[in-house]
Short mmCIF file of C-alpha atoms and ligand atoms in Angstrom, two decimals:
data_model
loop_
_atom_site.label_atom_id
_atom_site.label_comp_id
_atom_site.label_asym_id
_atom_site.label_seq_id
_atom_site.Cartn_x
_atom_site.Cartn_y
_atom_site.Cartn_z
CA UNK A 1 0.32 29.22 16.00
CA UNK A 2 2.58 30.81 13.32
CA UNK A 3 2.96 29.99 10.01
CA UNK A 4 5.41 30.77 7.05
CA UNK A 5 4.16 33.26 4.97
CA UNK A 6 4.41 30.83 2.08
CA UNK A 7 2.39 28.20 4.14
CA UNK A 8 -0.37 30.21 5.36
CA UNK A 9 -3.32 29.44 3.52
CA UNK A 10 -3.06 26.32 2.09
CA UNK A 11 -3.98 22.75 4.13
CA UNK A 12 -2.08 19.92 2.13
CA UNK A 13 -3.22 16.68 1.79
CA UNK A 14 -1.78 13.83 4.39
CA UNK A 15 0.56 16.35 6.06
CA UNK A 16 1.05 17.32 9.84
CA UNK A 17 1.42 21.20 8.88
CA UNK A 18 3.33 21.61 12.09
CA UNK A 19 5.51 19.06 11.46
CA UNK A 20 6.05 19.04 7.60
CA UNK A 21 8.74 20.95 6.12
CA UNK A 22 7.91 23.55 3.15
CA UNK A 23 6.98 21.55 0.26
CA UNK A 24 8.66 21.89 -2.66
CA UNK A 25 7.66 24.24 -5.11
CA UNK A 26 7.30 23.34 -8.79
CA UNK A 27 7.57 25.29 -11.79
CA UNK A 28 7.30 23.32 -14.89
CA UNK A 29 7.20 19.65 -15.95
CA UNK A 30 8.80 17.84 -18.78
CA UNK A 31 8.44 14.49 -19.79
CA UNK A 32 9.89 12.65 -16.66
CA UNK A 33 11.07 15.48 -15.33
CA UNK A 34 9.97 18.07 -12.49
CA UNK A 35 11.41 21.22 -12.24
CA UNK A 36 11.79 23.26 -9.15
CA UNK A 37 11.75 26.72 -8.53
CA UNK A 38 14.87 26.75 -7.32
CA UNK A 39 16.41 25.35 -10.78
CA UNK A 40 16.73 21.98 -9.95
CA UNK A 41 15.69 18.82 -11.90
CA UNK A 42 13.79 16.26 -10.32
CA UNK A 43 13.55 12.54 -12.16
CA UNK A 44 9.87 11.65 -11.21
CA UNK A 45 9.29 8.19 -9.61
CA UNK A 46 6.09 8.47 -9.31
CA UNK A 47 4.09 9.86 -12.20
CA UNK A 48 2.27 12.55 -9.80
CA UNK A 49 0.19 9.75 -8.54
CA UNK A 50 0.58 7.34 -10.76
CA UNK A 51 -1.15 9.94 -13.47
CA UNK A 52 0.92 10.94 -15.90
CA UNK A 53 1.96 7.43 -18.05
CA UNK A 54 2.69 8.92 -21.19
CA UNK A 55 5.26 11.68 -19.35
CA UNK A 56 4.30 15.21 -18.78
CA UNK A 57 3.00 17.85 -21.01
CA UNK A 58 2.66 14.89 -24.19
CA UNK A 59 1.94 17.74 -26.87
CA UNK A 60 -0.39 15.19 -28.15
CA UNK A 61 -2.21 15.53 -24.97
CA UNK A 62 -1.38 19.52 -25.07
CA UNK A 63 -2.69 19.79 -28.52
CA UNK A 64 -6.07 17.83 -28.00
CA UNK A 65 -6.81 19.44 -24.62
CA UNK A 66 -6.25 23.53 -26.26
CA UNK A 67 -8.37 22.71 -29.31
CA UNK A 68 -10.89 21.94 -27.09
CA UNK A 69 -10.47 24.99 -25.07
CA UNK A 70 -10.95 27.06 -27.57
CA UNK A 71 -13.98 25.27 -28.48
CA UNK A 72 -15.76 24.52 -25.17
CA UNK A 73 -13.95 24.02 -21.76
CA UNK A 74 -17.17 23.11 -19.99
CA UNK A 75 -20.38 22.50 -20.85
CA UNK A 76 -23.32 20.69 -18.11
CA UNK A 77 -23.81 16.98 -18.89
CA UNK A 78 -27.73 17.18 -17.49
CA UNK A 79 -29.82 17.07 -20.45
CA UNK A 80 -26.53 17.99 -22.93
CA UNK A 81 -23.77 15.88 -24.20
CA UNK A 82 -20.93 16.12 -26.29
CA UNK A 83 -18.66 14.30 -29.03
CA UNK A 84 -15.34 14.23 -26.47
CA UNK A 85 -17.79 12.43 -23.85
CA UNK A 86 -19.46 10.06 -26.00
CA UNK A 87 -16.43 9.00 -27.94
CA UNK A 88 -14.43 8.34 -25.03
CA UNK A 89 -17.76 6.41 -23.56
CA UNK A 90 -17.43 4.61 -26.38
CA UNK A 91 -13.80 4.04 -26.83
CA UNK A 92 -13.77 2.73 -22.87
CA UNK A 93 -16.28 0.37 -23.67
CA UNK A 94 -14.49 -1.28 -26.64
CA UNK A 95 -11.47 -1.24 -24.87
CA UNK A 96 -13.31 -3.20 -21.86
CA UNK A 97 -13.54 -6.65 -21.53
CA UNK A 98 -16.58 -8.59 -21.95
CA UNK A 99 -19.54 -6.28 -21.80
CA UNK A 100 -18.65 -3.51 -19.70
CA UNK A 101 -20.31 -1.02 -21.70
CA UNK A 102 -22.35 1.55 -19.84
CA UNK A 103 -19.99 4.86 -19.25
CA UNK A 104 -20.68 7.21 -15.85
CA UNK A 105 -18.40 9.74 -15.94
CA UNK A 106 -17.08 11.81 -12.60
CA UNK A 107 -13.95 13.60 -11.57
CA UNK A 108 -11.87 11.48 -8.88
CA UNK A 109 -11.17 8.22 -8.31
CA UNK A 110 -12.95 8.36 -4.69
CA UNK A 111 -16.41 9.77 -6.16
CA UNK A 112 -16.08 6.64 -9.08
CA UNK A 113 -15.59 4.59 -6.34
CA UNK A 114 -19.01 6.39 -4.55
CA UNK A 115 -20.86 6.15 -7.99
CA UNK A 116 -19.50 2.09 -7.82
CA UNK A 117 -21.12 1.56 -4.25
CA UNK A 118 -24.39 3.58 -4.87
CA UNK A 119 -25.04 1.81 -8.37
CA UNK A 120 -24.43 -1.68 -6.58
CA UNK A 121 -26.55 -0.66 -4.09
CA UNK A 122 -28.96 0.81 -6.09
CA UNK A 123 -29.38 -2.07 -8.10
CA UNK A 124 -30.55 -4.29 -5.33
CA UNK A 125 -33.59 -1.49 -4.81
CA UNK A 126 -34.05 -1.14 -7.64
CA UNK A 127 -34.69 -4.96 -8.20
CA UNK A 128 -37.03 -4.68 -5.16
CA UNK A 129 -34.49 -6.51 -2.76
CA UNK A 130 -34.23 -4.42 0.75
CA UNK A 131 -31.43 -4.74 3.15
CA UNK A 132 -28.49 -5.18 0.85
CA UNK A 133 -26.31 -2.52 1.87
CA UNK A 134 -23.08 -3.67 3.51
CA UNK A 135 -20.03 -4.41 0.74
CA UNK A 136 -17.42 -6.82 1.37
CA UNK A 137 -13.76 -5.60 1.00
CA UNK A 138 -9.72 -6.84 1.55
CA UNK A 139 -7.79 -5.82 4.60
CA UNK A 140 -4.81 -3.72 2.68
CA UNK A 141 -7.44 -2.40 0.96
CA UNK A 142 -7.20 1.49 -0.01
CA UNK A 143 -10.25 2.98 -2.03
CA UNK A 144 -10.47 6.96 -1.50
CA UNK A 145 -11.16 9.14 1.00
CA UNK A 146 -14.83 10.25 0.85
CA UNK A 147 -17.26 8.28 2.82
CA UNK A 148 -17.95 5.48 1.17
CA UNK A 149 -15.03 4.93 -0.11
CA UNK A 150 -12.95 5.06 3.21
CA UNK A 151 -15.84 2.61 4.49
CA UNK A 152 -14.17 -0.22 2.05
CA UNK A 153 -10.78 0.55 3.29
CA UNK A 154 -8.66 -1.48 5.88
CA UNK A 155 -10.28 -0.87 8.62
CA UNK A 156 -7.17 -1.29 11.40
CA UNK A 157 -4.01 -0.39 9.09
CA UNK A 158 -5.76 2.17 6.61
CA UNK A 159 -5.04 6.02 7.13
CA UNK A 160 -8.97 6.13 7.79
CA UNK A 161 -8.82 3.59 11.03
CA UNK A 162 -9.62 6.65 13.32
CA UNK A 163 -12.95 7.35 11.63
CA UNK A 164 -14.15 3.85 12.34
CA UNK A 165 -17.69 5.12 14.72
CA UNK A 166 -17.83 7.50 11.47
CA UNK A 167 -18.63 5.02 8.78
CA UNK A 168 -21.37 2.29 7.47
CA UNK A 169 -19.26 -1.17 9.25
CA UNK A 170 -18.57 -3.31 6.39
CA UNK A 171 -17.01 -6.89 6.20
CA UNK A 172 -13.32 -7.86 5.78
CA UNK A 173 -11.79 -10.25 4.57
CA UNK A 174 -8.49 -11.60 3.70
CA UNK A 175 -7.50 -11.85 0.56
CA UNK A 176 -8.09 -15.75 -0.97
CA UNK A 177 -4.16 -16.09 -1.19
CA UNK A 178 -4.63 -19.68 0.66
CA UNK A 179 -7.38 -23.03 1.11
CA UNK A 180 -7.95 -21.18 4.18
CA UNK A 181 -8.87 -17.81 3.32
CA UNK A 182 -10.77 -18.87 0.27
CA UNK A 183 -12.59 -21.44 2.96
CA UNK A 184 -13.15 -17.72 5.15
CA UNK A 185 -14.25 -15.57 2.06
CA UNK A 186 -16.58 -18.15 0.99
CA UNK A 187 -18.25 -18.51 4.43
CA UNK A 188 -18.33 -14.64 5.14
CA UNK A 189 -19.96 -14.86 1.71
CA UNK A 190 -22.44 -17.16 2.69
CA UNK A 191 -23.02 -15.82 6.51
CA UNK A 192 -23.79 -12.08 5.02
CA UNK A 193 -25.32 -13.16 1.46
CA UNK A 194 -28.67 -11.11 2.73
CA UNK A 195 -27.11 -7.80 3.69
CA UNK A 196 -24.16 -7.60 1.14
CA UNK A 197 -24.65 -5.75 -1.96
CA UNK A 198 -21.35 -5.88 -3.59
CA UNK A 199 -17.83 -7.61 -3.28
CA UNK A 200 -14.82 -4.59 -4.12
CA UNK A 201 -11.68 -4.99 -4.93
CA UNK A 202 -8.74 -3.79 -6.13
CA UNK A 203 -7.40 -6.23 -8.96
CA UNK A 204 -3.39 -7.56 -8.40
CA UNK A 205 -2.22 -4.74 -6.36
CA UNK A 206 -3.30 -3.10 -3.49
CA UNK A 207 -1.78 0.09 -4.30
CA UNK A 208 -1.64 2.63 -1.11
CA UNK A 209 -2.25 -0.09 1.18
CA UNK A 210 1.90 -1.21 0.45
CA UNK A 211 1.83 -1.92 -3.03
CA UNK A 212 0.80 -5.62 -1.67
CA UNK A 213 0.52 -7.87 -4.96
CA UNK A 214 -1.74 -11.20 -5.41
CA UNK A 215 -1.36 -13.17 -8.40
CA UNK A 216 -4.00 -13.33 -10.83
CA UNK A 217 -5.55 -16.63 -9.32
CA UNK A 218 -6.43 -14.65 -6.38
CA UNK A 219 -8.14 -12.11 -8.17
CA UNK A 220 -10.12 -15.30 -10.40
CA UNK A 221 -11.03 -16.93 -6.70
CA UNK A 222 -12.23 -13.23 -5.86
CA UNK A 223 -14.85 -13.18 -8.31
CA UNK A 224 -15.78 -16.88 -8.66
CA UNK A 225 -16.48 -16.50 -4.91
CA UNK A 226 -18.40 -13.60 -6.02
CA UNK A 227 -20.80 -14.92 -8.73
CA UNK A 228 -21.44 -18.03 -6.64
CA UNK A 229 -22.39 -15.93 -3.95
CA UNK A 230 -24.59 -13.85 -6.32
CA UNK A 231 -23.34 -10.87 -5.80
CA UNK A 232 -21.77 -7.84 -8.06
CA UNK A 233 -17.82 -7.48 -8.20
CA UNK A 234 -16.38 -3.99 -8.00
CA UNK A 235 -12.95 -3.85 -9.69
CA UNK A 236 -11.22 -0.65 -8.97
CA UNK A 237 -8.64 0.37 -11.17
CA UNK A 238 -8.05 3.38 -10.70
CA UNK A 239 -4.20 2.44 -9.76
CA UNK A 240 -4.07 -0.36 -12.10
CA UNK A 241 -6.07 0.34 -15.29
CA UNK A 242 -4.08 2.03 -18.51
CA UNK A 243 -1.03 -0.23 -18.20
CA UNK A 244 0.54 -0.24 -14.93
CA UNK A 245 0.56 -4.21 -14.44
CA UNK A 246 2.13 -4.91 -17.88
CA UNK A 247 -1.78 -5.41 -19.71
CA UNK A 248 -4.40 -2.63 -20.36
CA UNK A 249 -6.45 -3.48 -17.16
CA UNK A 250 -5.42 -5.78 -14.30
CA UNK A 251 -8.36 -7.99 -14.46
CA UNK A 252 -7.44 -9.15 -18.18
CA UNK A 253 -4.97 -11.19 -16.69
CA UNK A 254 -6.92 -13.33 -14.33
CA UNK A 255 -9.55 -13.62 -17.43
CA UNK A 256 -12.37 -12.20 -15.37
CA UNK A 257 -15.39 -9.29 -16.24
CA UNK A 258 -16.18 -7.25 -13.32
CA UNK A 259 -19.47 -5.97 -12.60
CA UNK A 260 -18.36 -3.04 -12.33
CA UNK A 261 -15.30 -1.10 -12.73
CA UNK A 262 -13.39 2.23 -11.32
CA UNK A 263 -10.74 3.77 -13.77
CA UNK A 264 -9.37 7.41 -13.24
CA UNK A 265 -5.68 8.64 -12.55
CA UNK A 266 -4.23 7.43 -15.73
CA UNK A 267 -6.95 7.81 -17.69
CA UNK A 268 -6.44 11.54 -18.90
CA UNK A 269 -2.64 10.67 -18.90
CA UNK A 270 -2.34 12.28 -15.88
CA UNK A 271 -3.51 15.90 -17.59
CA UNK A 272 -6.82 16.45 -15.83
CA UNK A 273 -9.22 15.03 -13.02
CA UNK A 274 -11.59 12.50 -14.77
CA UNK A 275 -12.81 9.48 -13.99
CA UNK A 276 -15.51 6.40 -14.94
CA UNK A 277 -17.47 3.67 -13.53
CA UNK A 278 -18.38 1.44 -16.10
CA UNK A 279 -20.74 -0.82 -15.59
CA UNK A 280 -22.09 -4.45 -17.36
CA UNK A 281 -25.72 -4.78 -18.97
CA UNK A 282 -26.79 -6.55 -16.43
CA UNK A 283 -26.23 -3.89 -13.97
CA UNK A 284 -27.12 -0.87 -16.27
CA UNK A 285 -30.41 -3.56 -17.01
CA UNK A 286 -31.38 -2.69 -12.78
CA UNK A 287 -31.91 1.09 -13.81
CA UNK A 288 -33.45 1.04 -17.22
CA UNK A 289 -37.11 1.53 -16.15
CA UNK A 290 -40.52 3.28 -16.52
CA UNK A 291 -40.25 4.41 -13.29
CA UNK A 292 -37.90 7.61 -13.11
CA UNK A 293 -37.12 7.30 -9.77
CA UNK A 294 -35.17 4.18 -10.45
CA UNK A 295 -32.38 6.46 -12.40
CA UNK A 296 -29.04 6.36 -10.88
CA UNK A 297 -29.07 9.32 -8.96
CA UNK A 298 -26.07 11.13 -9.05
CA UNK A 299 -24.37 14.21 -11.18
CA UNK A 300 -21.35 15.30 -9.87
CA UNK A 301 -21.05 19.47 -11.58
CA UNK A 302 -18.09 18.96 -14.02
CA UNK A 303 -18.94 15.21 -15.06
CA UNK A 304 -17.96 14.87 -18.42
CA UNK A 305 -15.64 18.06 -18.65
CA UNK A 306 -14.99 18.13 -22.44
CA UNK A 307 -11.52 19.52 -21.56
CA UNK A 308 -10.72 16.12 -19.31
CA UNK A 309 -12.84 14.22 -21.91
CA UNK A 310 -10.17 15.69 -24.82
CA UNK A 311 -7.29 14.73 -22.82
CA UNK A 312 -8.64 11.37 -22.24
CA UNK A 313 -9.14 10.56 -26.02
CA UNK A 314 -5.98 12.00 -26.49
CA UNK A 315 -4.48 9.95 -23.98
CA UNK A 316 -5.97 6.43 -25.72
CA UNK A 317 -4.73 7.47 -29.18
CA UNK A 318 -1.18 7.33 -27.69
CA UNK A 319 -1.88 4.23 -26.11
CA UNK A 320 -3.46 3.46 -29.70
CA UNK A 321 0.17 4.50 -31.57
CA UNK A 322 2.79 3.83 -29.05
CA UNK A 323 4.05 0.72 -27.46
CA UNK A 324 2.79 1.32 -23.69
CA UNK A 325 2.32 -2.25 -22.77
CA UNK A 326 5.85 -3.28 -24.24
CA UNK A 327 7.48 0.00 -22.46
CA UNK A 328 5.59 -1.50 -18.85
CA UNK A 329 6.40 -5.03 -19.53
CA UNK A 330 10.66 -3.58 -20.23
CA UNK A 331 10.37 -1.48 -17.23
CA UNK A 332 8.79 -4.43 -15.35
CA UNK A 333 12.45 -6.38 -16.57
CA UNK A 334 14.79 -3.41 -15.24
CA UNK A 335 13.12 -3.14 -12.01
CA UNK A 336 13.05 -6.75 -11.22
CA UNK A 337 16.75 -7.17 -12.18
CA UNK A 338 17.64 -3.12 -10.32
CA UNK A 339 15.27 -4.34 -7.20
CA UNK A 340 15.51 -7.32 -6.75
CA UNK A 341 18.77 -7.88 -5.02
CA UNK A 342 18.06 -5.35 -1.94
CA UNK A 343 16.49 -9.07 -0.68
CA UNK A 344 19.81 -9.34 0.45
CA UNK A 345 20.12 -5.60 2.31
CA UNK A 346 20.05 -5.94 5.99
CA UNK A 347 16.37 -4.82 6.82
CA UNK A 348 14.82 -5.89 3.69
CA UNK A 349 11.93 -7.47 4.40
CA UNK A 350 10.42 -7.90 0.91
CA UNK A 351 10.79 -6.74 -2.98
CA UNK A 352 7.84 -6.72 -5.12
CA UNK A 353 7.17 -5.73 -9.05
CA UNK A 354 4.70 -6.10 -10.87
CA UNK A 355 4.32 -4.27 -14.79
CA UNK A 356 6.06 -1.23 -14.05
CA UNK A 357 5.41 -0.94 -10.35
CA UNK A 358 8.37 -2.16 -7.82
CA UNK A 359 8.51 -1.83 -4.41
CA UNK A 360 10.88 -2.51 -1.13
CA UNK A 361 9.89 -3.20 2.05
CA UNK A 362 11.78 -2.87 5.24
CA UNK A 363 11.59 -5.07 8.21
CA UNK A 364 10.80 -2.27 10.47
CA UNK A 365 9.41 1.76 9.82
CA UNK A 366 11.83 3.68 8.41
CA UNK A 367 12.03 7.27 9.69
CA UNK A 368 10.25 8.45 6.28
CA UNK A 369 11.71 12.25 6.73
CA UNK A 370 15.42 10.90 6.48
CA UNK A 371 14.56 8.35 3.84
CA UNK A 372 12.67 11.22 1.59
CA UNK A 373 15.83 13.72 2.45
CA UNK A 374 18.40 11.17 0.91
CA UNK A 375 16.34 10.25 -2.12
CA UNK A 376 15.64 14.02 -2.78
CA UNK A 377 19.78 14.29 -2.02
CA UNK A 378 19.95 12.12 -5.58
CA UNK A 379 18.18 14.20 -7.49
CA UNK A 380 14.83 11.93 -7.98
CA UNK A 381 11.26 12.33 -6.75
CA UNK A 382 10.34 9.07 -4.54
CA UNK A 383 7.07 9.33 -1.82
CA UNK A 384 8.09 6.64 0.37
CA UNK A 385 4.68 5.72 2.67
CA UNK A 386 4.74 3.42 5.70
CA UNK A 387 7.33 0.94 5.63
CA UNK A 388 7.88 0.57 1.63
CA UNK A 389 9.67 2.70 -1.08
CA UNK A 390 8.20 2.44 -4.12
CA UNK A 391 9.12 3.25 -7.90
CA UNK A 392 5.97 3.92 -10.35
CA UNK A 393 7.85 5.90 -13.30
CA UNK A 394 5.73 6.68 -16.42
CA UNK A 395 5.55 4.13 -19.02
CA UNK A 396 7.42 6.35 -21.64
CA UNK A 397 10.71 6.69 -19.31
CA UNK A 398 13.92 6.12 -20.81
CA UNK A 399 16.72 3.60 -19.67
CA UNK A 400 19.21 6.58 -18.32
CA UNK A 401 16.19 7.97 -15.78
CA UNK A 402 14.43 4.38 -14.69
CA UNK A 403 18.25 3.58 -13.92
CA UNK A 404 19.23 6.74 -11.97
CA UNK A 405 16.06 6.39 -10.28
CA UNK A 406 16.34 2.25 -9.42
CA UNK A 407 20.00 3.39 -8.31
CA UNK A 408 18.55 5.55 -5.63
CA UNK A 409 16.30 3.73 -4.16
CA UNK A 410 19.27 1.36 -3.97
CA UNK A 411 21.82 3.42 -2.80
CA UNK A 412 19.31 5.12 0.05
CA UNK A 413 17.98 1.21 1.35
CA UNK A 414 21.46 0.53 1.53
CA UNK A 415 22.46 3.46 3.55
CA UNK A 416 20.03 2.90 5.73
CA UNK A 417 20.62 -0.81 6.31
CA UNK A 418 21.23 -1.70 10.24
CA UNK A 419 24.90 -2.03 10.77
CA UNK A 420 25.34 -5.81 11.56
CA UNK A 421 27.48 -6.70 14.50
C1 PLP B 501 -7.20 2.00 -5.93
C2 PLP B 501 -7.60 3.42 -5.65
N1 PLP B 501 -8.90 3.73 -5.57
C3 PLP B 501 -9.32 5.00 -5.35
C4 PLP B 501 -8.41 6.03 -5.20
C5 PLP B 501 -8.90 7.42 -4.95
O1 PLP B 501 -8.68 8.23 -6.06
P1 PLP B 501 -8.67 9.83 -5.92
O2 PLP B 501 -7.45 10.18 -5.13
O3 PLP B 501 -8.62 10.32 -7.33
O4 PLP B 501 -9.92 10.21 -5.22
C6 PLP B 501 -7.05 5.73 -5.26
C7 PLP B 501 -6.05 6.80 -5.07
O5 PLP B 501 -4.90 6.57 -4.82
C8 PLP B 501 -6.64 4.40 -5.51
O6 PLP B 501 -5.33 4.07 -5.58
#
């Protein structure tokens, strides 16, 4: 076994290191713009994960984010707090609909997913109710990749199906597009009322499972199903929240208050790992006790890291001052009318946006190595995954990059359309 010297030490996420060819090495970032060591300029399709909606290196963000290094990068959250975690605590929860107003901050979108399950689950102990601790999730679904969270993904297509004898079993579902489905959600509802302690889901789009979207209906069926079951609704936006579908948070637009919800990725502006799970009096009501034992128990080290905490306030003043919502909703116009006619492309199976998220699908897996080769080719930084290309800009993008970038996903579908005979 031989590795390049480069490649020796470090095991990167998702990637056959056998197989994969030397990732690229960055230097420096710039609103939508990654540089490479090599001098060239990459336009960024994907806001490093769907982080970084305000652009890179906002000097808002910058600003915010140095004052409070010099201040205090870190400080424990046991038995301390601080003014950057309990404004943003508070900020979240005004910003939240309905009254999703206790704050429980961690640092990745996985362990706020974790912190989601445990609460939910804690809550039925809590109440004195054994045996309710199965949740109830969507095939397509993606979640994270710690336990619990890979538990609630799709168990057959997911990137976690090989663990399957290595997780709790939970119960699918299909997604209540149809009479049928609902009729199926409903009765899985009723068959597992006793066990389940929580229905999760992820609000409009099921990001990493294909960028598979669901009108808001769907998502409204989801948690009527839910209450009239009696059970607690996990929204995880972790993808979605901070403006990606065209409103603040996903579930505004199907008119519905989670139980609970996930936010992290965008919510530092893509600066630094942070994350919440935010959770409704009612639920928050389960742990407020006498009995100390009935405290949520869990305190992940750098919960609350001022520094991400700074960037995070910092993040909702932009959203505060600048148009986001508009910029999503005009990117959501461009993509549908850039997109939109690869229906027609030989081996097009789908096209799909939503807010400022727009995806292709082909008919069949592409090989994903020649597909990322000819996107790189155009100068633009696109992570195709399974059998979709996908464009998920920041929200601050101008016209000249969202077009360069729409043209080449165009161009490369195109050029890799089946010759018809
Ligand atoms: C909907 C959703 N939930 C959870 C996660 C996991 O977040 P993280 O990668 O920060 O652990 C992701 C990541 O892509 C996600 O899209």
């Amino acid at each position: 076994m031989t590795r390049d010297a480069p490649a020796r030490h470090l095991w990167r996420p998702y990637t056959q290191m056998r197989l994969a060819p030397p990732p690229l090495e960055a230097v420096a970032t710039r609103g939508t713009r990654i540089v490479l060591a090599d001098g060239r300029e990459l336009v960024d399709g994907i806001a490093s994960w769907w982080t970084a909606v305000h652009g890179y290196n906002h000097p808002h963000i910058a600003q915010a984010v140095a004052d409070q290094l010099a201040r205090m990068p870190h400080v424990m959250f046991g038995g301390l707090t601080h003014q950057p975690a309990e404004r943003l605590a508070a900020r979240l929860a005004a910003l939240l609909p309905g009254d999703l107003d206790h704050v429980f901050l961690s640092d990745s979108g996985s362990v706020a997913v974790e912190v989601a399950l445990k609460m939910a689950a804690q809550m039925w102990i809590n109440r004195g109710v054994s045996g309710r601790t199965k949740v109830l999730a969507f095939r397509g679904g993606y979640h994270g990749d710690t336990m619990g969270a890979m538990s609630v993904c799709d168990p057959e297509e997911g990137m976690h199906r090989r663990f399957g004898a290595y997780l709790p079993t939970q119960i699918f579902c299909d997604l209540p597009r149809g009479a049928v489905e609902t009729a199926a959600l409903d009765a899985a509802l009723a068959a597992h009322r006793d066990t389940l302690a929580a229905v999760i889901v992820e609000p409009l789009v099921q990001g990493a499972g294909g960028m598979r979207m669901h009108p808001p209906e769907v998502l409204a069926t989801v948690a009527r199903l839910a209450r009239r079951h009696g059970l607690p609704l996990i929204a995880d936006e972790i993808f979605t929240g901070f403006g990606r579908t065209g409103s603040l948070f996903a579930c505004e637009q199907a008119g519905i208050v989670p139980d609970i919800l996930c936010l992290s990725k965008a919510l530092t502006g893509g600066t630094m790992a942070l994350a919440a799970t935010v959770a409704r009096t009612e639920v928050f009501a389960a742990f407020w006790s006498e009995d100390p034992a009935a405290a949520l128990m869990h305190g992940p080290t750098f919960m609350a890291n001022p520094l991400a905490c700074a960037a995070a306030n910092a993040s909702l003043d932009l959203f505060e001052a600048e148009p986001r919502l508009t910029q999503a909703r005009a990117i959501a116009d461009r993509l549908a009318e850039g997109l939109e006619p690869l229906r027609r492309v030989p081996g097009v199976a789908d096209v799909r946006v939503l807010g400022a998220i727009g995806a292709v699908q082909f008919a069949r897996m592409p090989d994903l190595a020649v597909l990322k080769a000819k996107l790189l080719a155009q100068g633009v930084w696109v992570r195709p995954f399974g059998d979709i290309v996908y464009l998920t800009p920041a929200l601050t993008i101008d016209a000249a990059d969202l077009d360069r970038l729409i043209q080449a996903v165009a161009a490369t579908v195109t050029a890799l359309a089946p010759a018809s005979t």
